[in-house]
């Protein structure tokens, strides 16, 4: 299963959209990066030559994390000498495109490797639902846009792509149980890996005030377009039925569960937690320029990079049409639907700071 | 450019050939692994919870290195507690197949992850011709079947695939200069990364007593088959001309060069160096069973995995025939030539132990 999302994408420097700030805004990362900087100010750090260890859990291509990690390193640099090594480790499942990740680290203008000569990057290609780094070795940890992916599909959803929108109570229960188990495991293993006093900042999908996952108009556009594509013969009914997106949003109570009732778990406690709604940057732009076509195109492009790869797992490997045709048609349909009925997308997110007790 | 060779390949457990020992023999690694174990006995190691750091430079798929690293960890375990973490980092260029590497680490029966519960694996996707790990952080380092690949092609060879067999003195000089530069750079950067008292074991292609690279009958079979394939239209003359294998074998003097004249360089010195000829395991088997067909097939399969990918860089990207046809024909031709004229292959190798001064 996936342990990362493609959310922050590289934009050409001359595209008119590019800036470090826009990359963060796009992904609701502004607040989380501030929390990460604050953590970098206070975590105990080893004395040189022992490297300061930063871990990025669920890194994907690295585009979601290079800026936050740069920001943390800048803060750490005020606390230590320029030559004190910082070792950054990015984790993801073995199937992740690590060549893309290493290219991001060496080529992205916002990469710490470009900015800090005593920083070093590495990767671990193993699921974070086990201990994958030495005990007590991680000073500072980050995870963004990753933990809403479940470690496995507990059961087929049947009536929807997302369990959250299923009418079947058994489906919703199975997914909630899996989500609780995954979060518990993730926290437990980080409890071993974090060094005493170390901190972990998590940003993932939350739920809104009504307990909803958000993204509804986008999900509706996706589901409706898939139905069109079945009708048009681009997709078979079997392929459509096999599709699911094993994503969950978690509530404050869900995040607190492993720590209940004492507030501590594996020497860890939640130092801070916020559920909030990220700005729909595409909507903001639309409100200013009125270009519904651009709004549709932007959300459709986002959906393509964030979700289409997961949908493609359900495709018949012997299908005649290339996958790109399906992707292109699906993206076109989503863009057209959003253009026809422009609406703001609610993006409920959660951010947490988890702290390990100093010995 | 490449920084690793596929030399040790997985063999099915039920193939009749599989054993840990056969994997090592196949690659001339028996002696080098002993040196690595001896290094593991004496290098200073940090106190728990600081992990012991082992680095594998030029890892490729990991198949050349899982056994040596397991052996070193076994030795280290006699010196420290079972729960003292060992962090292994495998390096290669960004284009390496890191998914294959991480799969080897998690699935290969000889992987340290299978054998030692306090061991952890990671990867760095950057060329080792720069500093890619924190200063003074590496306790024990390994590099096998990697350093004979040059960092760049200094000039086209023209009259051969390998500069070593070129009749053009300018070509041989340019390659020797590049080889000297690469080795100097490799050693210099490892000098920064090794921790005081740390040791690096290197195994790479050497030269024989006559200063020859070895592998002659195999190289001849390869060159002759390529000529046949041009004649048969499987390959164009332009593609053949563009092919080169930027590999060098080094002499004892070449390896000593960065350390001359004082014997130390960047706090490093050569603790031990041997140039030797590895056993031609396929020949040994042929001498026992007389099966020339098997001999040809084994060397051809070796050549395919070790060298064909490099040759394929020269192929016209718009060629009509799939690359696999070229590979199949080339492999078939090499096998037939060796079968027709069975001969022992000389495999000159070099192994070194390089030590960093303890502070």
PDB file of C-alpha atoms in Angstrom, chain A residues 49-51 85 87 89 94-96 98-99 102-103 113 119-126 131-137, chain B residues 49-51 85 87 89 94-96 98-99 102-103 113 119-126 131-137:
ATOM      1  CA  UNK A  49      30.574  14.851  15.233  1.00  0.00           C
ATOM      2  CA  UNK A  50      27.412  12.843  15.955  1.00  0.00           C
ATOM      3  CA  UNK A  51      24.960  13.857  13.248  1.00  0.00           C
ATOM      4  CA  UNK A  85      26.271  17.191  10.149  1.00  0.00           C
ATOM      5  CA  UNK A  87      21.464  13.401   8.340  1.00  0.00           C
ATOM      6  CA  UNK A  89      16.314   9.980   6.161  1.00  0.00           C
ATOM      7  CA  UNK A  94       9.917  -0.385  -1.328  1.00  0.00           C
ATOM      8  CA  UNK A  95       7.821   0.297  -4.457  1.00  0.00           C
ATOM      9  CA  UNK A  96       8.286   4.048  -4.111  1.00  0.00           C
ATOM     10  CA  UNK A  98      13.447   6.427  -4.990  1.00  0.00           C
ATOM     11  CA  UNK A  99      15.192   7.618  -8.131  1.00  0.00           C
ATOM     12  CA  UNK A 102      17.020  11.280  -4.916  1.00  0.00           C
ATOM     13  CA  UNK A 103      16.627  13.502  -7.982  1.00  0.00           C
ATOM     14  CA  UNK A 113      21.295  19.537  -0.158  1.00  0.00           C
ATOM     15  CA  UNK A 119      23.384  18.113   5.321  1.00  0.00           C
ATOM     16  CA  UNK A 120      23.073  14.601   3.907  1.00  0.00           C
ATOM     17  CA  UNK A 121      20.104  12.664   2.548  1.00  0.00           C
ATOM     18  CA  UNK A 122      19.264   8.970   2.691  1.00  0.00           C
ATOM     19  CA  UNK A 123      16.248   6.731   2.258  1.00  0.00           C
ATOM     20  CA  UNK A 124      14.637   3.702   3.828  1.00  0.00           C
ATOM     21  CA  UNK A 125      12.408   1.581   1.586  1.00  0.00           C
ATOM     22  CA  UNK A 126      10.346  -0.179   4.226  1.00  0.00           C
ATOM     23  CA  UNK A 131      10.601  -0.359  13.429  1.00  0.00           C
ATOM     24  CA  UNK A 132      12.794   0.701  10.508  1.00  0.00           C
ATOM     25  CA  UNK A 133      15.409   2.878  12.205  1.00  0.00           C
ATOM     26  CA  UNK A 134      17.674   2.333  15.209  1.00  0.00           C
ATOM     27  CA  UNK A 135      16.149   2.768  18.664  1.00  0.00           C
ATOM     28  CA  UNK A 136      16.527   6.199  20.244  1.00  0.00           C
ATOM     29  CA  UNK A 137      18.211   7.575  17.147  1.00  0.00           C
TER      30      UNK A 137
ATOM     31  CA  UNK B  49      22.403   3.633  21.792  1.00  0.00           C
ATOM     32  CA  UNK B  50      24.595   5.208  19.111  1.00  0.00           C
ATOM     33  CA  UNK B  51      24.288   2.867  16.123  1.00  0.00           C
ATOM     34  CA  UNK B  85      21.693  -1.081  16.633  1.00  0.00           C
ATOM     35  CA  UNK B  87      22.708   0.898  10.636  1.00  0.00           C
ATOM     36  CA  UNK B  89      23.729   2.342   4.314  1.00  0.00           C
ATOM     37  CA  UNK B  94      20.277   8.006  -8.351  1.00  0.00           C
ATOM     38  CA  UNK B  95      19.351   5.887 -11.400  1.00  0.00           C
ATOM     39  CA  UNK B  96      19.994   2.644  -9.507  1.00  0.00           C
ATOM     40  CA  UNK B  98      16.487   1.062  -5.244  1.00  0.00           C
ATOM     41  CA  UNK B  99      13.226  -0.865  -5.202  1.00  0.00           C
ATOM     42  CA  UNK B 102      15.148  -2.731  -0.758  1.00  0.00           C
ATOM     43  CA  UNK B 103      13.477  -5.948  -1.933  1.00  0.00           C
ATOM     44  CA  UNK B 113      17.485  -7.824   8.065  1.00  0.00           C
ATOM     45  CA  UNK B 119      20.041  -4.194  12.142  1.00  0.00           C
ATOM     46  CA  UNK B 120      18.562  -1.521   9.868  1.00  0.00           C
ATOM     47  CA  UNK B 121      19.056  -0.745   6.186  1.00  0.00           C
ATOM     48  CA  UNK B 122      19.056   2.521   4.284  1.00  0.00           C
ATOM     49  CA  UNK B 123      20.241   3.888   0.957  1.00  0.00           C
ATOM     50  CA  UNK B 124      21.896   6.958  -0.494  1.00  0.00           C
ATOM     51  CA  UNK B 125      21.243   7.691  -4.170  1.00  0.00           C
ATOM     52  CA  UNK B 126      24.240   9.896  -4.909  1.00  0.00           C
ATOM     53  CA  UNK B 131      30.975  13.439   0.265  1.00  0.00           C
ATOM     54  CA  UNK B 132      27.577  11.793   0.710  1.00  0.00           C
ATOM     55  CA  UNK B 133      27.584  10.867   4.392  1.00  0.00           C
ATOM     56  CA  UNK B 134      28.337  12.845   7.550  1.00  0.00           C
ATOM     57  CA  UNK B 135      31.972  13.431   8.446  1.00  0.00           C
ATOM     58  CA  UNK B 136      33.541  10.918  10.829  1.00  0.00           C
ATOM     59  CA  UNK B 137      30.377   8.825  10.899  1.00  0.00           C
TER      60      UNK B 137
END
